[in-house]
CSV table of C-alpha atoms in Angstrom, one decimal:
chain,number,residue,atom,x,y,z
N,1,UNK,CA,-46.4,-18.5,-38.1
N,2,UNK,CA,-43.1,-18.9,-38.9
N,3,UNK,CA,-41.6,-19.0,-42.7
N,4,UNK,CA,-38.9,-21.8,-43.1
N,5,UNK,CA,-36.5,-22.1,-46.3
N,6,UNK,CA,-35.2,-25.8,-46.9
N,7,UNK,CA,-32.1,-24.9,-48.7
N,8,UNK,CA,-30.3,-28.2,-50.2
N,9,UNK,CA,-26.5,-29.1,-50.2
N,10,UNK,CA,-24.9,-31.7,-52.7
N,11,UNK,CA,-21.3,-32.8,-53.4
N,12,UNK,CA,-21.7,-29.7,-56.2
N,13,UNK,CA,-23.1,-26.9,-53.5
N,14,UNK,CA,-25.7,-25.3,-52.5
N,15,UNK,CA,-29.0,-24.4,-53.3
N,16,UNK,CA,-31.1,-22.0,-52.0
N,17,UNK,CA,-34.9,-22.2,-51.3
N,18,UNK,CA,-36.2,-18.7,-52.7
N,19,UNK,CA,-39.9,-19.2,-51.2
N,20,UNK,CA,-39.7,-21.1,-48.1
N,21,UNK,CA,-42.7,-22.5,-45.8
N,22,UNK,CA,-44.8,-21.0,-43.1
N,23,UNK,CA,-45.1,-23.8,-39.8
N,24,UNK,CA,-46.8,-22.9,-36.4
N,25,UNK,CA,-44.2,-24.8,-34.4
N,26,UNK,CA,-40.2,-26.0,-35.3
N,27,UNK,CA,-40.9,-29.5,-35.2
N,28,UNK,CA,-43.1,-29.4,-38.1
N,29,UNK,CA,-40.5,-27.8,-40.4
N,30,UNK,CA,-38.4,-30.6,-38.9
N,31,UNK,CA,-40.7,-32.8,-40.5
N,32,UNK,CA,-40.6,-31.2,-43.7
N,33,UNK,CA,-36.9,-31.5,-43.7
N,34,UNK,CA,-36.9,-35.4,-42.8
N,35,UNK,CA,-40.0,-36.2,-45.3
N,36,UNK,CA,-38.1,-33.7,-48.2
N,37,UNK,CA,-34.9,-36.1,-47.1
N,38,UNK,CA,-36.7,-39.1,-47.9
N,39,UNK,CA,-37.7,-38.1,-51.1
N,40,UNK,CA,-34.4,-37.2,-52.5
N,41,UNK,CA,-33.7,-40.5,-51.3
N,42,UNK,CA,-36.2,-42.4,-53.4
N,43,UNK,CA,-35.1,-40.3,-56.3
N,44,UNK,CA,-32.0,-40.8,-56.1
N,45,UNK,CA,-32.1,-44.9,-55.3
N,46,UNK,CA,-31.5,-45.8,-58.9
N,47,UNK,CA,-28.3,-44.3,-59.3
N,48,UNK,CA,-24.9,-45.7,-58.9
N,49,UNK,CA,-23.1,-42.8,-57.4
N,50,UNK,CA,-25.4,-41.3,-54.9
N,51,UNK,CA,-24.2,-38.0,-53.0
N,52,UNK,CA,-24.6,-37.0,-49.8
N,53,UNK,CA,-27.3,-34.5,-49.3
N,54,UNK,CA,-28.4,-32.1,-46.4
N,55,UNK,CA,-31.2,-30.1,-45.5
N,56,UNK,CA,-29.9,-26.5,-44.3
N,57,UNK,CA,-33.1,-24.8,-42.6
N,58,UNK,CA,-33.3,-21.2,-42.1
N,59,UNK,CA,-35.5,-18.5,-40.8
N,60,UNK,CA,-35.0,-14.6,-42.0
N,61,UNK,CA,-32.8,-14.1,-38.6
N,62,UNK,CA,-30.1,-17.4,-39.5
N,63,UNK,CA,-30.0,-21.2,-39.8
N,64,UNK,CA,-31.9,-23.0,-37.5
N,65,UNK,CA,-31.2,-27.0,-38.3
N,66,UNK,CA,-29.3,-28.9,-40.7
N,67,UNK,CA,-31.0,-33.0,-41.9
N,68,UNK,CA,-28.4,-35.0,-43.5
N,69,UNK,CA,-28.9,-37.6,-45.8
N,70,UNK,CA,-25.3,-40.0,-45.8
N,71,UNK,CA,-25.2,-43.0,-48.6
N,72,UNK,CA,-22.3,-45.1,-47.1
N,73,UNK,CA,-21.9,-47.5,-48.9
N,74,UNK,CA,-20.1,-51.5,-49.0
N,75,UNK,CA,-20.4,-54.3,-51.3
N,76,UNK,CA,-21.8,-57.7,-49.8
N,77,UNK,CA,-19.7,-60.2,-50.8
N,78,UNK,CA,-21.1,-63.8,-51.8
């Protein structure tokens, strides 16, 4: 097993996962990273300035992959 840390990046920095999560294989930290993602996304859906957000996952020997998480967004017009 492997222990992952799903550190989170706003406009306002970044912040670090202290704990982290032991997965068998990559791709399941992957899916932590994408299901975390979504998430933030629900939580943030209400507000009217939304920031961009990333998952930055690490390992104890470096960074590993980064999930983003882009709210680009336009107006419809009637």
């Amino acid at each position: 097993m492997i222990r992952y840390y799903f550190d989170i990046r706003d406009d306002n920095g970044i912040y670090p996962d202290e704990e982290g999560m032991e997965f068998a294989t990559q791709r399941e930290a992957e899916v932590e990273a994408a299901e975390s993602l979504a998430g933030l996304a629900r939580d943030l859906a209400t507000l009217d300035d939304r920031p961009d957000l990333s998952v930055e996952v690490r390992t104890v020997v470096g960074g590993v992959f980064q999930a983003a998480l882009i709210f680009d967004r336009t107006e419809t017009k009637r």
